[in-house]
Coordinates of C-alpha atoms and ligand atoms in Angstrom, one line a residue:
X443 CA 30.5 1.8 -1.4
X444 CA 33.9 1.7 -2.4
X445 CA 34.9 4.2 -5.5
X446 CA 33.2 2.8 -8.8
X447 CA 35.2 1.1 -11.3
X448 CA 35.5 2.5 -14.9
X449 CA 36.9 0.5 -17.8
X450 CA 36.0 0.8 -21.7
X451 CA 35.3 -2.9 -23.4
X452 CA 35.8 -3.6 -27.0
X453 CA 32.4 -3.1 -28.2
X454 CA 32.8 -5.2 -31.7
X455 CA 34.9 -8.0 -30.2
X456 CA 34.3 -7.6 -26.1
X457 CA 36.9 -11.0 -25.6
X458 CA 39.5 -8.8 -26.8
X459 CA 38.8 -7.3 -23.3
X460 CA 38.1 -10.6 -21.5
X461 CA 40.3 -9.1 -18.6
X462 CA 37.6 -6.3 -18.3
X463 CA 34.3 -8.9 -18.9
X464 CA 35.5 -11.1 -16.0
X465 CA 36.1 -8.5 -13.5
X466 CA 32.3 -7.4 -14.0
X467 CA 31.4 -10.8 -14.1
X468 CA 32.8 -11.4 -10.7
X469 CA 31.0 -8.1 -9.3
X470 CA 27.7 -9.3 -10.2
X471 CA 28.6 -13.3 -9.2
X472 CA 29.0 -11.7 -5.8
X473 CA 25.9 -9.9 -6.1
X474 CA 27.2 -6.5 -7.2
X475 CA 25.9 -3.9 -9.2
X476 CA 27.5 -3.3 -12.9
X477 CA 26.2 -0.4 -15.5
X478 CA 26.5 -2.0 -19.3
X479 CA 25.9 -0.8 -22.5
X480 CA 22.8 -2.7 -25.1
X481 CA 21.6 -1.2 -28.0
X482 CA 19.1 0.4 -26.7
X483 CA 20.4 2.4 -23.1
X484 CA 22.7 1.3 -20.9
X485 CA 21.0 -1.3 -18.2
X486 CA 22.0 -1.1 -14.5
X487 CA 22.5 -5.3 -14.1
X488 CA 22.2 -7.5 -11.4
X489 CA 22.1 -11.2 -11.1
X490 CA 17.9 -11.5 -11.9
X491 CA 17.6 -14.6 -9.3
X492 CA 18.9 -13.3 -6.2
X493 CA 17.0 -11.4 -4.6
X494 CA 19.9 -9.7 -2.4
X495 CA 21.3 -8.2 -5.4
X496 CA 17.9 -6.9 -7.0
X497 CA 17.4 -4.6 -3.7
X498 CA 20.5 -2.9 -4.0
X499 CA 19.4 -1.6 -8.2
X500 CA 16.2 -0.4 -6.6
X501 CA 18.7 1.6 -3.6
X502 CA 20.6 2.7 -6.5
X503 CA 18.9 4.0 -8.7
X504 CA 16.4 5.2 -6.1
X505 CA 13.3 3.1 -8.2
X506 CA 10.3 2.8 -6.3
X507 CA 9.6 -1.2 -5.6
X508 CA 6.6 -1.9 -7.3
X509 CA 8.8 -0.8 -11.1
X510 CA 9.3 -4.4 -12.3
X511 CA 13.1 -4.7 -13.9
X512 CA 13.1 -6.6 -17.1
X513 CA 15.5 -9.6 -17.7
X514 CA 17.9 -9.8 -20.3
X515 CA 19.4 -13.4 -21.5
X516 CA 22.2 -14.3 -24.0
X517 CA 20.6 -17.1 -26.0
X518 CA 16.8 -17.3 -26.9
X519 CA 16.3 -20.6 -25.4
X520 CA 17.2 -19.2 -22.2
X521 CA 13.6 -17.9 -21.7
X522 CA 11.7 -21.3 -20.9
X523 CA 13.1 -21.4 -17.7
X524 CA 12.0 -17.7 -16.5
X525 CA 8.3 -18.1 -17.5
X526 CA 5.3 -20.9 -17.3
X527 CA 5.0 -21.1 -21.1
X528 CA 5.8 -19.7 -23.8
X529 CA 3.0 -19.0 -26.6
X530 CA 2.7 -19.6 -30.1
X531 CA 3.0 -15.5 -30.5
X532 CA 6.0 -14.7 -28.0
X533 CA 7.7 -17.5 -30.3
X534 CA 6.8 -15.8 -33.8
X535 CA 8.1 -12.7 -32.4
X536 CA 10.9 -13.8 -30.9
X537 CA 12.2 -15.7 -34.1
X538 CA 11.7 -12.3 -35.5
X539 CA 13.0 -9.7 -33.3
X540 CA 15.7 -10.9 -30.9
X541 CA 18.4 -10.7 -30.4
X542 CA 17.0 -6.8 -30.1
X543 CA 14.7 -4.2 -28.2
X544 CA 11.7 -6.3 -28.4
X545 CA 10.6 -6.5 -24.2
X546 CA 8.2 -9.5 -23.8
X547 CA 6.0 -10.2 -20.8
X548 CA 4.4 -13.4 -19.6
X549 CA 3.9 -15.2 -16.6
X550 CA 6.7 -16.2 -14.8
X551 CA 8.4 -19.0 -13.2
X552 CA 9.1 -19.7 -9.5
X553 CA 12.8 -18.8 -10.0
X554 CA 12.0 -15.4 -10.5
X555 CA 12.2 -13.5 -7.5
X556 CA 9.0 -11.3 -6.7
X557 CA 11.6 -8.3 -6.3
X558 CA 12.5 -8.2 -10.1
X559 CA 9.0 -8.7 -11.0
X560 CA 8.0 -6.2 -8.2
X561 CA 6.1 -8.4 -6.9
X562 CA 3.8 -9.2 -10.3
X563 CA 3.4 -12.8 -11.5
X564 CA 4.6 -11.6 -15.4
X565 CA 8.2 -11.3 -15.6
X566 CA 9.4 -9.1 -19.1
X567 CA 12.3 -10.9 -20.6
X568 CA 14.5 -10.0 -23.7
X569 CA 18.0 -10.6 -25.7
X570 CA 19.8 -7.9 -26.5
X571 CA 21.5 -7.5 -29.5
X572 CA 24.6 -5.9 -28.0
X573 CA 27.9 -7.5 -28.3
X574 CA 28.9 -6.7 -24.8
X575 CA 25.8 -7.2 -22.9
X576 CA 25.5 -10.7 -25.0
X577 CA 29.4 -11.7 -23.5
X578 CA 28.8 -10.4 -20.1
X579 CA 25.8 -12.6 -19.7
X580 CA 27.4 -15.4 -21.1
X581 CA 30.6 -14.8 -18.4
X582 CA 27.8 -14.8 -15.1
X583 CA 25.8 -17.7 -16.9
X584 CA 22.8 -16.3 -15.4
X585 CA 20.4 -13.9 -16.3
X586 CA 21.1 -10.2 -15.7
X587 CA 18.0 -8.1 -14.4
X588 CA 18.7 -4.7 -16.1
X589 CA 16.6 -0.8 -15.7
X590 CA 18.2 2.1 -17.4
X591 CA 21.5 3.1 -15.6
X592 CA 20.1 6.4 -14.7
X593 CA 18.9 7.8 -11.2
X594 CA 15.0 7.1 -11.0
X595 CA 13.3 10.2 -12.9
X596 CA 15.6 11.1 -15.1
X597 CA 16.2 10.9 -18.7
X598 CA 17.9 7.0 -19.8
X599 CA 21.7 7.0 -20.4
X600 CA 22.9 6.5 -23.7
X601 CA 26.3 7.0 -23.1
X602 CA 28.5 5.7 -20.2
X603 CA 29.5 9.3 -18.9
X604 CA 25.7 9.9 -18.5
X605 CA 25.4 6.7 -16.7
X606 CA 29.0 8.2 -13.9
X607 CA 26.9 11.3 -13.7
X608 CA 24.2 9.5 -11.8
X609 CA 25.3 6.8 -10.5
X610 CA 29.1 7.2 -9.9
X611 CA 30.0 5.7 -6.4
X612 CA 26.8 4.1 -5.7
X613 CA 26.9 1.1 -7.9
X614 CA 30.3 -1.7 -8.5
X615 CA 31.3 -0.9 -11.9
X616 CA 30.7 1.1 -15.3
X617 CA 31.3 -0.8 -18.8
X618 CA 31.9 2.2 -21.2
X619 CA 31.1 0.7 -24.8
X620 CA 30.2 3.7 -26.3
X621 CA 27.2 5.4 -27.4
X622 CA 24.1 3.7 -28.0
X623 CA 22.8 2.5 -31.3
X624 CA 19.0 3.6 -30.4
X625 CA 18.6 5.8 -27.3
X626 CA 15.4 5.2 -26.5
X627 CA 14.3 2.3 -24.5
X628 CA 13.0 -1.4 -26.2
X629 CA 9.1 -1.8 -26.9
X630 CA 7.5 -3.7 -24.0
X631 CA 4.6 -6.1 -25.1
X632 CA 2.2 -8.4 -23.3
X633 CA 1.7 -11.6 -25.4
X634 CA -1.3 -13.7 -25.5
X635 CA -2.5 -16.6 -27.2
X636 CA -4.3 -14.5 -30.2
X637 CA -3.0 -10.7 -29.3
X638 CA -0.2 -9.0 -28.4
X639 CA -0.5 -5.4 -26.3
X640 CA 2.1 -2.8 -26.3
X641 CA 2.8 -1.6 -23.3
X642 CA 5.6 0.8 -23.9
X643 CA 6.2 2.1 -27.6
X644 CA 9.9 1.5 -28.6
X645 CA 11.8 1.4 -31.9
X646 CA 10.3 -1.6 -32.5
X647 CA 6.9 -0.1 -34.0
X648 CA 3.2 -1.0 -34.0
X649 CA 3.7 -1.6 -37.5
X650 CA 6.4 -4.1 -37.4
X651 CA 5.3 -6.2 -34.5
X652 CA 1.6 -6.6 -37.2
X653 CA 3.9 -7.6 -39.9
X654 CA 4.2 -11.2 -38.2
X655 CA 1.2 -11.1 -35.5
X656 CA -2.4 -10.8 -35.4
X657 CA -4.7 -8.7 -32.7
X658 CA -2.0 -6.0 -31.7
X659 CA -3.3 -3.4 -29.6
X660 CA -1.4 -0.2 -28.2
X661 CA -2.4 0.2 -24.4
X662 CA -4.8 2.7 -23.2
X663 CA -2.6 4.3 -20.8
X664 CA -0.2 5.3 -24.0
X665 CA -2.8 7.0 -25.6
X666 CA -4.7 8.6 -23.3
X667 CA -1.9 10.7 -21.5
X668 CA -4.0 10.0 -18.6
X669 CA -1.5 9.3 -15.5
X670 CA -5.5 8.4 -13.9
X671 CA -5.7 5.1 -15.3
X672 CA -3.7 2.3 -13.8
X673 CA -0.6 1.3 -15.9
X674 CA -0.2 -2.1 -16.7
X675 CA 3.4 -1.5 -17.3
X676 CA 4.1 0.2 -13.6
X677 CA 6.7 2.1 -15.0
X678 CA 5.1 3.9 -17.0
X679 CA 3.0 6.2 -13.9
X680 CA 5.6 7.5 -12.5
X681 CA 7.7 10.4 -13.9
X682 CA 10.5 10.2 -15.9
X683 CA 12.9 11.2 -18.3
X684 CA 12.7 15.1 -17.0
X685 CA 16.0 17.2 -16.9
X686 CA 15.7 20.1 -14.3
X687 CA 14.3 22.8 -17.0
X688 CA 10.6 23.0 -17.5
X689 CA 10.1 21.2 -21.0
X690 CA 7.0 22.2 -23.0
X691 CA 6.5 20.6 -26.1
X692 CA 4.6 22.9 -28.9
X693 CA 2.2 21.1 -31.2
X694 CA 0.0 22.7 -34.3
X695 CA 0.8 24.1 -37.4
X696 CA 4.3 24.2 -37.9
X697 CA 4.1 27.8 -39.0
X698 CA 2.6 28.6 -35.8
X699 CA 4.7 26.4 -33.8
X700 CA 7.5 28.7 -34.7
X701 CA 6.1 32.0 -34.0
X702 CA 4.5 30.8 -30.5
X703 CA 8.0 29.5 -29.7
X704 CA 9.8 32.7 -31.0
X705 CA 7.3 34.8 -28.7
X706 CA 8.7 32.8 -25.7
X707 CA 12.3 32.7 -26.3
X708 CA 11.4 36.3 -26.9
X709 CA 9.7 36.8 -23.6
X710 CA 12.2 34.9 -21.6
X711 CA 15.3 36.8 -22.6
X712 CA 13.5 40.0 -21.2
X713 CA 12.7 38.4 -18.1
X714 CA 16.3 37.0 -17.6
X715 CA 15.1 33.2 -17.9
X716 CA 17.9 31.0 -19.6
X717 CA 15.4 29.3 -22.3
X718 CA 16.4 27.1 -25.1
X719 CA 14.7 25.2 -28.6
X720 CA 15.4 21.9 -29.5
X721 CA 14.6 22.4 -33.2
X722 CA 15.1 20.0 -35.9
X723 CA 17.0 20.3 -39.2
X724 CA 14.5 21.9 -41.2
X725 CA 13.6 24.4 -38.9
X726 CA 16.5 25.2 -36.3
X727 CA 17.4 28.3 -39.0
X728 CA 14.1 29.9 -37.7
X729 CA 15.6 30.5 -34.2
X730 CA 19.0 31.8 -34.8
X731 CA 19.5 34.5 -32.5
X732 CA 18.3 32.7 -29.0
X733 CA 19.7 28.6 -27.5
X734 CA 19.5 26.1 -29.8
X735 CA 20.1 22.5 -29.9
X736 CA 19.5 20.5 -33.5
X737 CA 17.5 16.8 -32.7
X738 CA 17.9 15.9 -36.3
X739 CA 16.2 15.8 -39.2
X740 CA 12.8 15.1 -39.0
X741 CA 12.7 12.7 -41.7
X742 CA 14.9 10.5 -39.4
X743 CA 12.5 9.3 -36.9
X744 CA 15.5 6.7 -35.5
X745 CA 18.1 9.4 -35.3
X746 CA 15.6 12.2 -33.2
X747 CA 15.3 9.0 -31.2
X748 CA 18.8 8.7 -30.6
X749 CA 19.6 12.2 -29.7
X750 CA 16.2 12.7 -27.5
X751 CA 17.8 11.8 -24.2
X752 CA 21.3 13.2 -24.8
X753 CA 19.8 16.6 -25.3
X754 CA 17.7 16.5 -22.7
X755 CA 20.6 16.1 -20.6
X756 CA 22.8 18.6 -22.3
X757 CA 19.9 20.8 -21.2
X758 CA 21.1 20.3 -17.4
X759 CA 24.6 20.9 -18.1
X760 CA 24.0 24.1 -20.0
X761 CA 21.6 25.2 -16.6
X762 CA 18.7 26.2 -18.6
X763 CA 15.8 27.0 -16.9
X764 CA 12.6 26.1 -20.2
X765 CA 12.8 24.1 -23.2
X766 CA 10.6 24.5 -25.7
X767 CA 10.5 21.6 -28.4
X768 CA 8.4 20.9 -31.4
X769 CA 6.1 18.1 -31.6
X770 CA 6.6 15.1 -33.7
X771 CA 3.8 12.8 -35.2
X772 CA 2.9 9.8 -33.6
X773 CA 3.4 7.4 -35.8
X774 CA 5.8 4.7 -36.2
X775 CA 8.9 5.4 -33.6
X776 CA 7.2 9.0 -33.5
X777 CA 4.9 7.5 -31.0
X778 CA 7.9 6.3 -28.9
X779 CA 9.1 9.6 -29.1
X780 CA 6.1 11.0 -28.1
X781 CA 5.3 9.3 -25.1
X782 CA 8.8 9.6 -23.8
X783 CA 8.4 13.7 -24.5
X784 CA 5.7 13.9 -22.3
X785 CA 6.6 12.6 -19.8
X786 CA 9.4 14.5 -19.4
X787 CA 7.2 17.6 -20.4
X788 CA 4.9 16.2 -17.6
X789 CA 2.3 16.3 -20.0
X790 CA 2.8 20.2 -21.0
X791 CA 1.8 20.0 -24.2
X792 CA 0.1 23.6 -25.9
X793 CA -1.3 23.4 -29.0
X794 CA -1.3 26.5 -31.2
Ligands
TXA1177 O1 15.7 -0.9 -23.5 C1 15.4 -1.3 -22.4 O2 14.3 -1.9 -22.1 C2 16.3 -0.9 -21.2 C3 17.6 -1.7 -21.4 C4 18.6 -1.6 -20.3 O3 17.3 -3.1 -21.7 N1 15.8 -1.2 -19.9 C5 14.7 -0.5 -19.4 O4 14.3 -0.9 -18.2 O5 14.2 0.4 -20.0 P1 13.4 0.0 -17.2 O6 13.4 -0.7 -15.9 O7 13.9 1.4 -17.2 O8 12.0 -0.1 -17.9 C6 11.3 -1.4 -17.8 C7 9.9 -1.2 -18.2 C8 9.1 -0.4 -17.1 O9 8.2 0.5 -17.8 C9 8.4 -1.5 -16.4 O10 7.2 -1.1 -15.7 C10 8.1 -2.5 -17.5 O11 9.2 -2.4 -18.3 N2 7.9 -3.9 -17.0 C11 8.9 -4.7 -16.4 N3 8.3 -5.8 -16.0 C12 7.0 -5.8 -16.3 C13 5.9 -6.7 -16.2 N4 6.1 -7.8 -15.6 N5 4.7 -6.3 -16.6 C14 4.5 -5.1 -17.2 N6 5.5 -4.2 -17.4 C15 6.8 -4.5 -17.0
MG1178 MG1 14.0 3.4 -17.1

């Protein structure tokens, strides 16, 4: 592959850049790869109904096939033609929540290639509510089939020099739009007549998704933290998010929290191991004399959120070896942070 190309798009008014939009558009008319930016992390897109194109995001990112790639459109109407039908609750919630990082699944239509559903007969669809992804889909006039723009297994990009870290010279072209409003990935649901069941927790909470449907369940496989049963959503059994560092997440008391992860720093400095904490506002003053890195405060579930991935990539570029990090409830977008965290942690969790 031919050098990637790199050019920043106007993020409130991406026409301004129509120069930009139409080059990218081009690349993926011919079936070419292009990284873009949505509000949750940037998407690696291809056209969604060839399958020539799909193949090369799974060579890309090197995804394993059977990780179905969700579908992103630029209009909600654009949906009936991706799935068999569309029921009464996919419709409340998508009056509701899109354009935005609300993931639905339902069965899907012959146009869909069994490489973007990787080889399942759902398809997950949904609209972004990013200026620039909402043009650039526009500009192709066909849906774009979009995974995070990282390398398979590591943590989602959420800024466009994240995305040229992995992927630089093995994909077209990389829109730069800046960083991204959530970091963390949309909510993935299965809809049904009379429930709905998440299968991946998002920003869009349990909570929210009740406040306009009955019957909604969180999937087993969330809660359970058991990589044993089969995941509904395939993504979801294979590891992920993990920077090179061994990540253990500490969870208790906070009191003791502190002092167990005070007694490792402590531990590791002797045995020359580079070690950091990812602390939060309220109790990053604790561990002053060792590596830090502040996630935010921990009344702002959405901002830890945002900063989750980041850090865990400054992580790598800092070459540290441990990372101990303090657990978070798991309520509300806690339990999106929370499943994201172990996984990375591979499910190192010690409770003190
Ligand atoms: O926020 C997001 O969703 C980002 C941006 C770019 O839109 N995309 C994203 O895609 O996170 P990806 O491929 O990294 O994650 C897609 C998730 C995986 O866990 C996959 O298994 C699940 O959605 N998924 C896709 N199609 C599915 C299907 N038909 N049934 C169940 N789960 C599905
Ligand atoms: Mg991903």
């Amino acid at each position: 592959m031919d050098s990637t190309i790199f050019e920043k798009i106007n993020s409130l008014d991406p026409n301004k850049d129509i120069v930009a939009l139409k080059k990218a558009a081009n690349i993926l008319k011919n079936d070419g790869l292009v990284a873009f930016p949505t509000e949750t992390v940037y998407g690696l897109g291809a056209n969604a109904l060839k399958d020539d194109a799909i193949k090369k995001i799974y060579v890309a990112k090197g995804r394993p096939s059977d990780n179905p790639l969700i579908v992103h459109i630029a209009d909600k109407n654009d949906i009936y033609p991706l799935v068999d039908s569309v029921p009464k609750n996919a419709l409340i919630l998508i009056e509701k929540f899109w354009p935005g990082a609300l993931t639905i699944v339902l069965k899907k239509s012959s146009i869909i290639p069994k490489t973007t559903s990787g080889g399942l007969d759902t398809v997950a669809i949904r609209m972004p509510n990013n200026n620039i992804a909402l043009a650039l889909i526009k500009q192709c006039g066909f849906p774009l089939a979009a995974p995070s723009a990282n390398t398979s297994t590591k943590p989602s990009p959420t800024l466009a020099s994240h995305v040229y870290n992995d992927l630089n010279n093995k994909i077209d072209m990389i829109i730069d739009g800046g960083k991204c409003d959530f970091g963390i990935e949309s909510t993935v649901v299965e809809v049904f007549e009379d429930s709905v069941n998440i299968l991946r927790p998002g920003s869009i909470t349990k909570e929210m998704l009740q406040s306009v449907v009955n019957n909604v369940t969180i999937d087993k496989a969330i809660l359970n933290n058991n990589l044993n049963i089969l995941a509904k959503s395939p993504g979801m059994k294979y590891k992920h998010y993990a920077p090179f560092g061994d990540i253990f997440i500490i969870d208790g008391n906070i009191n003791n929290i502190i002092s167990y992860i005070l007694n490792c720093l402590e531990e590791d400095k002797k045995n020359n191991i580079k070690s950091i904490v990812i602390a939060s506002d309220e109790t990053i003053k604790n561990y002053s004399s060792f590596n830090t890195l502040n996630i935010g405060s921990r009344k702002d579930l959405h901002l830890i959120a945002k900063n989750l991935f980041n850090l865990l990539r400054e992580c790598d570029t800092l070459n540290i070896q441990k990372i101990y990090i303090e657990s978070f409830l798991e309520e509300g977008v806690g339990l999106a942070i929370m499943n994201r965290l172990k996984k990375a942690a591979n499910y190192k969790i010690i409770k003190v």
